[in-house]
mmCIF file of C-alpha atoms in Angstrom:
data_model
loop_
_atom_site.group_PDB
_atom_site.id
_atom_site.type_symbol
_atom_site.label_atom_id
_atom_site.label_comp_id
_atom_site.label_asym_id
_atom_site.label_seq_id
_atom_site.Cartn_x
_atom_site.Cartn_y
_atom_site.Cartn_z
ATOM 1 C CA MET A 1 -0.094 -0.054 -0.082
ATOM 2 C CA THR A 2 1.360 3.781 -0.816
ATOM 3 C CA GLN A 3 1.468 6.012 2.087
ATOM 4 C CA GLU A 4 -0.178 9.214 0.807
ATOM 5 C CA ARG A 5 1.213 12.480 1.369
ATOM 6 C CA ASP A 6 -1.004 15.540 1.988
ATOM 7 C CA GLU A 7 -3.557 16.661 -0.755
ATOM 8 C CA VAL A 8 -2.576 19.573 -2.569
ATOM 9 C CA ARG A 9 -4.830 22.297 -3.904
ATOM 10 C CA GLY A 10 -5.161 22.701 -7.644
ATOM 11 C CA GLY A 11 -5.940 19.263 -8.468
ATOM 12 C CA GLY A 12 -4.265 15.939 -7.885
ATOM 13 C CA ARG A 13 -2.735 13.969 -4.839
ATOM 14 C CA VAL A 14 0.899 12.951 -4.492
ATOM 15 C CA THR A 15 1.453 9.398 -3.266
ATOM 16 C CA ASP A 16 4.640 7.554 -2.913
ATOM 17 C CA GLY A 17 4.131 5.478 -5.965
ATOM 18 C CA ASP A 18 1.690 7.265 -7.789
ATOM 19 C CA GLY A 19 2.936 10.175 -9.693
ATOM 20 C CA VAL A 20 1.094 13.078 -11.020
ATOM 21 C CA LEU A 21 1.525 12.109 -14.397
ATOM 22 C CA ASP A 22 -0.259 8.978 -13.864
ATOM 23 C CA GLY A 23 -3.201 11.139 -13.390
ATOM 24 C CA CYS A 24 -2.780 12.772 -16.605
ATOM 25 C CA ARG A 25 -4.708 11.312 -19.797
ATOM 26 C CA VAL A 26 -2.045 12.467 -22.129
ATOM 27 C CA PRO A 27 1.938 12.379 -21.478
ATOM 28 C CA VAL A 28 2.080 16.164 -22.501
ATOM 29 C CA VAL A 29 3.546 18.777 -20.254
ATOM 30 C CA LEU A 30 3.419 22.376 -20.736
ATOM 31 C CA ALA A 31 7.019 23.859 -20.777
ATOM 32 C CA PRO A 32 6.765 26.822 -18.335
ATOM 33 C CA MET A 33 7.810 29.838 -20.383
ATOM 34 C CA ALA A 34 8.716 33.007 -18.037
ATOM 35 C CA GLY A 35 8.420 36.525 -19.278
ATOM 36 C CA GLY A 36 5.008 36.788 -20.906
ATOM 37 C CA PRO A 37 3.715 33.655 -22.592
ATOM 38 C CA SER A 38 3.005 31.722 -19.469
ATOM 39 C CA THR A 39 -0.587 32.588 -18.280
ATOM 40 C CA PRO A 40 -3.049 30.665 -15.968
ATOM 41 C CA GLU A 41 -5.518 30.631 -19.119
ATOM 42 C CA LEU A 42 -2.490 28.420 -21.024
ATOM 43 C CA CYS A 43 -1.513 26.619 -18.057
ATOM 44 C CA ALA A 44 -5.332 25.370 -17.413
ATOM 45 C CA GLY A 45 -5.849 24.617 -21.087
ATOM 46 C CA VAL A 46 -3.212 22.030 -21.104
ATOM 47 C CA SER A 47 -4.130 20.613 -17.977
ATOM 48 C CA GLU A 48 -8.066 20.516 -18.893
ATOM 49 C CA ALA A 49 -6.733 18.451 -22.135
ATOM 50 C CA GLY A 50 -5.396 16.099 -20.377
ATOM 51 C CA GLY A 51 -1.786 17.042 -19.942
ATOM 52 C CA LEU A 52 0.033 18.854 -17.269
ATOM 53 C CA GLY A 53 0.048 22.496 -17.400
ATOM 54 C CA PHE A 54 2.416 24.806 -15.804
ATOM 55 C CA LEU A 55 3.111 28.297 -14.315
ATOM 56 C CA ALA A 56 6.314 29.849 -14.774
ATOM 57 C CA ALA A 57 7.759 32.021 -11.566
ATOM 58 C CA GLY A 58 10.653 33.444 -13.091
ATOM 59 C CA TYR A 59 10.781 37.462 -13.044
ATOM 60 C CA LEU A 60 7.365 37.024 -10.427
ATOM 61 C CA THR A 61 7.293 38.355 -6.951
ATOM 62 C CA ALA A 62 5.652 35.829 -4.601
ATOM 63 C CA ALA A 63 2.647 37.780 -4.422
ATOM 64 C CA ASP A 64 2.234 37.789 -8.297
ATOM 65 C CA LEU A 65 2.833 34.040 -8.475
ATOM 66 C CA ALA A 66 0.020 33.306 -5.739
ATOM 67 C CA ALA A 67 -2.273 35.587 -7.736
ATOM 68 C CA ARG A 68 -1.509 33.483 -10.951
ATOM 69 C CA ILE A 69 -1.676 30.345 -8.887
ATOM 70 C CA ASP A 70 -5.253 31.334 -7.464
ATOM 71 C CA ALA A 71 -6.225 32.141 -10.923
ATOM 72 C CA THR A 72 -5.273 28.899 -12.439
ATOM 73 C CA ARG A 73 -7.312 27.377 -9.753
ATOM 74 C CA ARG A 74 -10.496 28.979 -10.382
ATOM 75 C CA LEU A 75 -10.056 27.820 -13.883
ATOM 76 C CA THR A 76 -9.197 23.974 -13.421
ATOM 77 C CA ASP A 77 -9.423 21.650 -10.817
ATOM 78 C CA ARG A 78 -6.847 19.330 -12.584
ATOM 79 C CA PRO A 79 -3.034 18.984 -11.460
ATOM 80 C CA PHE A 80 -0.633 21.525 -12.609
ATOM 81 C CA GLY A 81 2.885 22.718 -11.748
ATOM 82 C CA VAL A 82 4.947 25.819 -10.939
ATOM 83 C CA ASN A 83 8.519 26.555 -12.306
ATOM 84 C CA VAL A 84 11.086 28.238 -10.359
ATOM 85 C CA PHE A 85 14.443 29.649 -11.224
ATOM 86 C CA VAL A 86 17.320 28.790 -8.747
ATOM 87 C CA PRO A 87 19.701 31.821 -7.917
ATOM 88 C CA GLY A 88 23.034 31.785 -9.337
ATOM 89 C CA SER A 89 26.161 33.327 -8.622
ATOM 90 C CA PRO A 90 27.021 36.997 -10.010
ATOM 91 C CA GLY A 91 28.836 37.673 -13.113
ATOM 92 C CA ASP A 92 32.312 39.121 -13.897
ATOM 93 C CA ALA A 93 31.241 43.243 -13.256
ATOM 94 C CA ALA A 94 33.884 44.284 -15.429
ATOM 95 C CA ALA A 95 32.659 42.544 -18.355
ATOM 96 C CA VAL A 96 28.869 43.540 -17.572
ATOM 97 C CA ALA A 97 29.883 47.243 -17.491
ATOM 98 C CA ALA A 98 31.977 46.798 -20.662
ATOM 99 C CA TYR A 99 28.797 45.101 -22.232
ATOM 100 C CA ALA A 100 26.668 48.072 -21.142
ATOM 101 C CA ARG A 101 28.930 50.502 -22.932
ATOM 102 C CA ARG A 102 28.665 48.531 -26.095
ATOM 103 C CA LEU A 103 24.696 48.544 -25.527
ATOM 104 C CA GLU A 104 24.750 52.520 -25.529
ATOM 105 C CA PRO A 105 24.216 53.127 -29.102
ATOM 106 C CA GLU A 106 21.342 50.438 -29.271
ATOM 107 C CA ALA A 107 19.839 52.604 -26.154
ATOM 108 C CA THR A 108 19.903 55.770 -27.993
ATOM 109 C CA ARG A 109 18.763 54.466 -31.165
ATOM 110 C CA LEU A 110 15.494 53.387 -29.280
ATOM 111 C CA GLY A 111 15.278 56.463 -27.293
ATOM 112 C CA VAL A 112 16.081 54.912 -23.834
ATOM 113 C CA GLY A 113 18.617 54.304 -21.469
ATOM 114 C CA VAL A 114 20.889 51.070 -20.507
ATOM 115 C CA GLY A 115 19.018 49.422 -17.584
ATOM 116 C CA GLN A 116 20.767 49.209 -14.402
ATOM 117 C CA ALA A 117 22.680 45.987 -13.640
ATOM 118 C CA ARG A 118 21.748 44.038 -10.582
ATOM 119 C CA VAL A 119 21.562 40.454 -9.027
ATOM 120 C CA ASP A 120 18.076 39.354 -8.161
ATOM 121 C CA ASP A 121 16.756 36.082 -6.682
ATOM 122 C CA ASP A 122 13.246 36.231 -7.977
ATOM 123 C CA ASP A 123 11.900 36.511 -4.561
ATOM 124 C CA TRP A 124 13.202 32.998 -3.720
ATOM 125 C CA THR A 125 12.839 32.505 -0.035
ATOM 126 C CA ALA A 126 9.167 34.004 -0.144
ATOM 127 C CA THR A 127 8.648 31.781 -3.246
ATOM 128 C CA LEU A 128 9.578 28.547 -1.721
ATOM 129 C CA ASP A 129 7.582 29.972 1.656
ATOM 130 C CA LEU A 130 4.488 30.244 -0.721
ATOM 131 C CA LEU A 131 4.785 26.894 -2.225
ATOM 132 C CA ALA A 132 5.627 25.085 0.699
ATOM 133 C CA GLY A 133 2.670 26.805 2.511
ATOM 134 C CA ASP A 134 0.061 26.354 -0.322
ATOM 135 C CA PRO A 135 1.574 23.477 -2.354
ATOM 136 C CA VAL A 136 0.786 22.712 -5.915
ATOM 137 C CA PRO A 137 1.249 19.107 -7.214
ATOM 138 C CA VAL A 138 4.649 19.723 -9.026
ATOM 139 C CA VAL A 139 7.346 22.232 -8.310
ATOM 140 C CA SER A 140 10.065 22.159 -11.138
ATOM 141 C CA PHE A 141 13.358 23.807 -10.829
ATOM 142 C CA THR A 142 15.333 25.490 -13.703
ATOM 143 C CA PHE A 143 19.349 27.170 -13.584
ATOM 144 C CA GLY A 144 20.349 24.772 -10.925
ATOM 145 C CA CYS A 145 19.588 22.193 -8.364
ATOM 146 C CA PRO A 146 17.712 23.194 -4.893
ATOM 147 C CA ALA A 147 19.284 22.267 -1.762
ATOM 148 C CA PRO A 148 18.143 18.752 -0.504
ATOM 149 C CA GLU A 149 16.212 20.349 2.658
ATOM 150 C CA ASP A 150 14.602 22.633 0.176
ATOM 151 C CA VAL A 151 13.520 19.433 -2.088
ATOM 152 C CA ALA A 152 12.572 17.559 0.925
ATOM 153 C CA ARG A 153 10.434 20.654 2.322
ATOM 154 C CA LEU A 154 8.136 20.923 -0.803
ATOM 155 C CA ARG A 155 7.959 17.095 -0.889
ATOM 156 C CA ASP A 156 6.789 16.911 2.530
ATOM 157 C CA ALA A 157 4.263 19.659 1.947
ATOM 158 C CA GLY A 158 2.928 17.474 -0.833
ATOM 159 C CA SER A 159 4.432 18.441 -4.074
ATOM 160 C CA GLU A 160 6.818 16.370 -6.549
ATOM 161 C CA VAL A 161 9.782 17.951 -7.197
ATOM 162 C CA TRP A 162 11.142 18.235 -10.755
ATOM 163 C CA VAL A 163 14.944 19.363 -11.743
ATOM 164 C CA THR A 164 15.746 20.337 -15.027
ATOM 165 C CA VAL A 165 19.086 18.586 -16.416
ATOM 166 C CA THR A 166 21.293 18.840 -19.521
ATOM 167 C CA SER A 167 23.803 16.487 -18.787
ATOM 168 C CA ALA A 168 24.391 12.868 -17.143
ATOM 169 C CA ALA A 169 26.292 14.734 -14.528
ATOM 170 C CA GLU A 170 23.510 17.051 -13.407
ATOM 171 C CA ALA A 171 20.926 13.923 -13.344
ATOM 172 C CA ARG A 172 23.333 12.380 -10.831
ATOM 173 C CA LEU A 173 23.085 15.335 -8.635
ATOM 174 C CA ALA A 174 19.584 15.769 -9.104
ATOM 175 C CA GLN A 175 18.901 12.513 -7.876
ATOM 176 C CA GLY A 176 21.138 13.026 -5.043
ATOM 177 C CA SER A 177 19.058 15.894 -3.893
ATOM 178 C CA GLY A 178 15.875 13.777 -3.848
ATOM 179 C CA ALA A 179 14.261 15.016 -6.809
ATOM 180 C CA ASP A 180 11.193 12.695 -8.072
ATOM 181 C CA ALA A 181 11.607 13.405 -11.747
ATOM 182 C CA LEU A 182 14.192 14.891 -14.167
ATOM 183 C CA VAL A 183 13.030 17.455 -16.859
ATOM 184 C CA VAL A 184 15.923 16.234 -19.738
ATOM 185 C CA GLN A 185 16.579 19.381 -21.862
ATOM 186 C CA GLY A 186 18.150 19.148 -25.216
ATOM 187 C CA ALA A 187 20.175 21.390 -27.285
ATOM 188 C CA GLU A 188 16.900 21.968 -29.444
ATOM 189 C CA ALA A 189 14.808 23.512 -26.965
ATOM 190 C CA GLY A 190 13.794 27.301 -27.206
ATOM 191 C CA GLY A 191 13.906 29.599 -24.545
ATOM 192 C CA HIS A 192 17.148 29.428 -21.942
ATOM 193 C CA ARG A 193 19.072 26.617 -21.260
ATOM 194 C CA GLY A 194 17.763 24.921 -18.054
ATOM 195 C CA GLY A 195 21.168 23.418 -16.812
ATOM 196 C CA PHE A 196 23.025 24.102 -13.378
ATOM 197 C CA THR A 197 26.040 26.146 -15.333
ATOM 198 C CA ASP A 198 25.603 28.479 -18.383
ATOM 199 C CA ALA A 199 27.840 26.075 -20.315
ATOM 200 C CA ASP A 200 28.493 26.211 -23.947
ATOM 201 C CA ASP A 201 27.969 22.412 -24.462
ATOM 202 C CA ALA A 202 24.890 21.207 -25.420
ATOM 203 C CA THR A 203 23.559 17.853 -26.371
ATOM 204 C CA GLY A 204 20.697 16.838 -28.434
ATOM 205 C CA LEU A 205 17.707 15.379 -26.874
ATOM 206 C CA LEU A 206 17.493 11.767 -28.002
ATOM 207 C CA ALA A 207 21.218 11.462 -27.064
ATOM 208 C CA LEU A 208 20.842 12.933 -23.673
ATOM 209 C CA LEU A 209 17.609 10.785 -22.823
ATOM 210 C CA GLN A 210 19.900 7.742 -23.144
ATOM 211 C CA LEU A 211 22.953 9.191 -21.483
ATOM 212 C CA VAL A 212 20.843 10.129 -18.545
ATOM 213 C CA ARG A 213 19.170 6.603 -18.347
ATOM 214 C CA VAL A 214 22.267 5.172 -17.733
ATOM 215 C CA VAL A 215 22.778 7.224 -14.559
ATOM 216 C CA SER A 216 19.420 7.768 -13.164
ATOM 217 C CA SER A 217 15.862 5.671 -12.745
ATOM 218 C CA LEU A 218 13.934 8.810 -12.086
ATOM 219 C CA PRO A 219 11.193 9.535 -14.728
ATOM 220 C CA MET A 220 12.364 11.790 -17.382
ATOM 221 C CA ILE A 221 10.196 14.540 -19.043
ATOM 222 C CA ALA A 222 11.652 15.083 -22.444
ATOM 223 C CA ALA A 223 12.391 18.479 -23.651
ATOM 224 C CA GLY A 224 13.324 20.151 -26.866
ATOM 225 C CA ALA A 225 11.884 21.017 -29.936
ATOM 226 C CA ILE A 226 8.715 18.539 -29.619
ATOM 227 C CA MET A 227 5.947 19.899 -31.834
ATOM 228 C CA THR A 228 4.480 16.992 -33.337
ATOM 229 C CA GLY A 229 3.045 13.536 -31.915
ATOM 230 C CA ALA A 230 5.805 11.568 -34.061
ATOM 231 C CA ALA A 231 8.501 13.820 -31.863
ATOM 232 C CA LEU A 232 6.396 12.872 -28.872
ATOM 233 C CA ALA A 233 6.226 9.305 -29.604
ATOM 234 C CA GLY A 234 10.065 9.035 -30.133
ATOM 235 C CA VAL A 235 10.976 10.466 -26.835
ATOM 236 C CA LEU A 236 8.495 7.933 -25.092
ATOM 237 C CA ALA A 237 10.101 5.313 -27.181
ATOM 238 C CA ALA A 238 13.663 6.398 -25.919
ATOM 239 C CA GLY A 239 12.689 6.135 -22.302
ATOM 240 C CA ALA A 240 10.610 9.354 -21.313
ATOM 241 C CA ARG A 241 7.599 9.319 -19.114
ATOM 242 C CA ALA A 242 6.345 12.318 -21.061
ATOM 243 C CA GLY A 243 7.220 15.253 -23.403
ATOM 244 C CA ALA A 244 7.458 19.044 -22.220
ATOM 245 C CA LEU A 245 6.186 21.216 -25.301
ATOM 246 C CA GLY A 246 6.780 24.967 -25.001
ATOM 247 C CA THR A 247 7.537 26.475 -28.624
ATOM 248 C CA ALA A 248 4.171 24.359 -29.770
ATOM 249 C CA PHE A 249 2.055 26.620 -27.686
ATOM 250 C CA LEU A 250 3.806 30.021 -28.110
ATOM 251 C CA ARG A 251 0.847 31.145 -30.735
ATOM 252 C CA CYS A 252 -1.897 29.638 -28.942
ATOM 253 C CA PRO A 253 -4.617 32.251 -28.143
ATOM 254 C CA GLU A 254 -4.330 31.519 -24.172
ATOM 255 C CA ALA A 255 -0.619 32.271 -24.444
ATOM 256 C CA GLY A 256 0.777 35.607 -23.182
ATOM 257 C CA THR A 257 3.004 35.918 -26.299
ATOM 258 C CA VAL A 258 3.633 39.312 -27.540
ATOM 259 C CA ASP A 259 2.602 40.220 -31.177
ATOM 260 C CA LEU A 260 5.925 40.812 -32.621
ATOM 261 C CA HIS A 261 7.032 37.120 -31.279
ATOM 262 C CA ARG A 262 3.589 35.781 -32.962
ATOM 263 C CA GLN A 263 4.325 37.192 -36.209
ATOM 264 C CA ALA A 264 7.860 36.312 -36.438
ATOM 265 C CA LEU A 265 6.787 32.629 -35.600
ATOM 266 C CA ALA A 266 4.126 32.772 -37.965
ATOM 267 C CA ARG A 267 6.502 33.579 -40.840
ATOM 268 C CA GLY A 268 7.703 29.951 -40.540
ATOM 269 C CA ASP A 269 11.297 28.862 -41.659
ATOM 270 C CA GLU A 270 12.339 32.405 -42.605
ATOM 271 C CA ARG A 271 14.850 32.680 -39.508
ATOM 272 C CA SER A 272 17.153 30.147 -38.180
ATOM 273 C CA THR A 273 17.383 30.018 -34.347
ATOM 274 C CA ARG A 274 20.752 30.201 -32.608
ATOM 275 C CA LEU A 275 22.002 29.978 -28.862
ATOM 276 C CA THR A 276 22.585 33.607 -27.634
ATOM 277 C CA ARG A 277 23.506 35.324 -24.198
ATOM 278 C CA ALA A 278 22.798 38.832 -25.928
ATOM 279 C CA PHE A 279 19.327 39.510 -24.191
ATOM 280 C CA THR A 280 19.896 38.287 -20.693
ATOM 281 C CA GLY A 281 23.437 37.046 -20.017
ATOM 282 C CA ARG A 282 22.439 33.166 -20.090
ATOM 283 C CA LEU A 283 22.401 31.062 -22.990
ATOM 284 C CA ALA A 284 18.735 30.909 -24.519
ATOM 285 C CA ARG A 285 17.707 29.578 -28.055
ATOM 286 C CA GLY A 286 15.671 32.272 -30.141
ATOM 287 C CA LEU A 287 15.046 33.221 -33.600
ATOM 288 C CA GLU A 288 17.998 35.077 -35.272
ATOM 289 C CA ASN A 289 17.750 38.915 -35.892
ATOM 290 C CA ARG A 290 19.836 41.624 -35.986
ATOM 291 C CA PHE A 291 20.475 42.170 -32.142
ATOM 292 C CA LEU A 292 21.233 38.626 -31.750
ATOM 293 C CA LEU A 293 23.795 38.494 -34.319
ATOM 294 C CA GLU A 294 25.518 41.883 -33.589
ATOM 295 C CA HIS A 295 25.975 41.374 -29.924
ATOM 296 C CA SER A 296 26.078 37.488 -29.197
ATOM 297 C CA ALA A 297 29.672 37.348 -29.613
ATOM 298 C CA HIS A 298 30.227 40.061 -26.987
ATOM 299 C CA ALA A 299 27.631 39.249 -24.351
ATOM 300 C CA PRO A 300 29.000 38.020 -21.184
ATOM 301 C CA SER A 301 27.846 35.041 -18.874
ATOM 302 C CA ALA A 302 25.828 37.196 -16.269
ATOM 303 C CA TYR A 303 22.283 36.452 -15.453
ATOM 304 C CA PRO A 304 20.407 38.237 -14.539
ATOM 305 C CA GLU A 305 22.560 41.340 -14.816
ATOM 306 C CA VAL A 306 22.435 41.625 -18.571
ATOM 307 C CA HIS A 307 18.827 40.957 -18.526
ATOM 308 C CA PHE A 308 18.057 44.035 -16.509
ATOM 309 C CA LEU A 309 20.565 45.805 -18.855
ATOM 310 C CA THR A 310 18.710 45.160 -21.804
ATOM 311 C CA ALA A 311 14.915 45.265 -20.401
ATOM 312 C CA PRO A 312 14.532 48.974 -21.097
ATOM 313 C CA LEU A 313 15.789 48.385 -24.804
ATOM 314 C CA ARG A 314 13.562 45.346 -25.225
ATOM 315 C CA ALA A 315 10.539 47.055 -23.923
ATOM 316 C CA ALA A 316 11.037 49.895 -26.391
ATOM 317 C CA ALA A 317 11.371 47.655 -29.299
ATOM 318 C CA ARG A 318 8.566 45.955 -28.461
ATOM 319 C CA ALA A 319 6.790 49.325 -28.481
ATOM 320 C CA ALA A 320 7.829 50.368 -31.411
ATOM 321 C CA GLY A 321 7.204 47.249 -33.549
ATOM 322 C CA ASP A 322 10.801 46.540 -33.955
ATOM 323 C CA ALA A 323 11.375 42.752 -34.062
ATOM 324 C CA GLU A 324 15.223 43.264 -34.779
ATOM 325 C CA ALA A 325 15.953 44.260 -31.008
ATOM 326 C CA VAL A 326 14.032 41.892 -29.005
ATOM 327 C CA ASN A 327 14.275 38.293 -27.716
ATOM 328 C CA LEU A 328 12.106 35.715 -29.840
ATOM 329 C CA TRP A 329 12.589 32.484 -28.045
ATOM 330 C CA ALA A 330 11.923 29.514 -30.172
ATOM 331 C CA GLY A 331 12.931 26.018 -30.541
ATOM 332 C CA GLN A 332 14.580 24.578 -33.647
ATOM 333 C CA ALA A 333 11.162 23.101 -34.932
ATOM 334 C CA HIS A 334 9.465 26.185 -34.704
ATOM 335 C CA PRO A 335 7.937 26.444 -38.260
ATOM 336 C CA LEU A 336 5.669 23.566 -37.220
ATOM 337 C CA GLY A 337 3.743 25.641 -34.711
ATOM 338 C CA THR A 338 0.018 26.651 -35.182
ATOM 339 C CA GLU A 339 -2.523 29.039 -33.570
ATOM 340 C CA LEU A 340 -4.650 26.335 -32.381
ATOM 341 C CA PRO A 341 -6.082 26.646 -28.725
ATOM 342 C CA ALA A 342 -4.095 24.982 -26.159
ATOM 343 C CA GLY A 343 -6.407 21.763 -25.868
ATOM 344 C CA GLU A 344 -6.301 21.192 -29.632
ATOM 345 C CA VAL A 345 -2.806 21.287 -29.632
ATOM 346 C CA VAL A 346 -2.496 18.731 -26.682
ATOM 347 C CA ALA A 347 -5.592 16.443 -28.674
ATOM 348 C CA ARG A 348 -3.632 16.765 -31.857
ATOM 349 C CA VAL A 349 -0.445 15.773 -30.710
ATOM 350 C CA ALA A 350 -2.009 13.043 -28.591
ATOM 351 C CA ALA A 351 -3.669 11.710 -32.203
ATOM 352 C CA GLU A 352 -0.292 11.776 -33.950
ATOM 353 C CA ALA A 353 1.559 10.075 -31.051
ATOM 354 C CA ARG A 354 -0.773 7.136 -31.098
ATOM 355 C CA ALA A 355 -0.541 6.921 -35.042
ATOM 356 C CA ALA A 356 3.255 7.224 -35.159
ATOM 357 C CA VAL A 357 3.372 4.342 -32.192
ATOM 358 C CA GLU A 358 1.184 2.091 -34.722
ATOM 359 C CA ALA A 359 3.092 2.639 -37.873
ATOM 360 C CA VAL A 360 6.457 1.823 -35.857
ATOM 361 C CA ALA A 361 4.648 -1.346 -34.500
ATOM 362 C CA ARG A 362 3.945 -2.462 -38.229
ATOM 363 C CA LEU A 363 7.599 -1.967 -39.358
ATOM 364 C CA LEU A 364 8.633 -4.225 -36.278
ATOM 365 C CA VAL A 365 6.415 -7.232 -37.002
#
């Protein structure tokens, strides 16, 4: 008999031996997308369709996050999760200052000043207090591995704890911290690299799933350019328990994606993607544009200092309709995105995955 933990609001009950994903009809997870696209409506839409929705806590105060959690609970009684950024170490101050000087002509062109670089922990302590005091079914972490005592606190409150990893070495550390599952992020993924360090090396998703499985028996949630049911079936066959889709939901009506970003994605394969630190000081995959191409080679590894340097520039560019000076996060398979509602995306991907599995089975007879 499994021993049941405390019931958590927002749907679902975590038990030892019966994970949250086992209560989902479809092995589709909404990748948390901080900075705008993440909304209660998008989160609830994915959960209502049988997947597992996620809210992004990145860039929010604990009070703002609490309001979004409450809004999501009003929209669905299905399970959902919250993703939290783990605070990192400050970057090199001299390199940050040099990059700020480089950005001055950009700021002048946009009619604003360069932002003030600073270190910020995204209200870390208050956010953990919130999630421990009013738990959700899943709490996932990006940019690092939480301390074992933080993992234990959240698990004791009734939440599953997932940790984003980008290497087998990180998977070992996450398992040692007491994590319940691993979000295995491949090089193809859009947005920020979610690993423990801002390293330049990046392994493709299928290779990474195989490498992580050798060192860890924890459930794996695969992330990286999964846009179709065929891709979902592929990562499930490679050992993943579910697939995490982000770019696939960016153009959904429920997403908070800004119009410039939607329009760039709608143009399909006109732009390639590339990893860059130019906008935030941490490697992230986005559509190529002028700002990315001109500044990537000079941007230091310094998150969130560079994020705050460029924030006024990005805001001014969005207001001016200038897609060449804003971050346009996207995974490598972005041309396959649609404008369907979130629930329809989940249903389509699930149906395609079933068909793909049947097709493969016929080949193996």
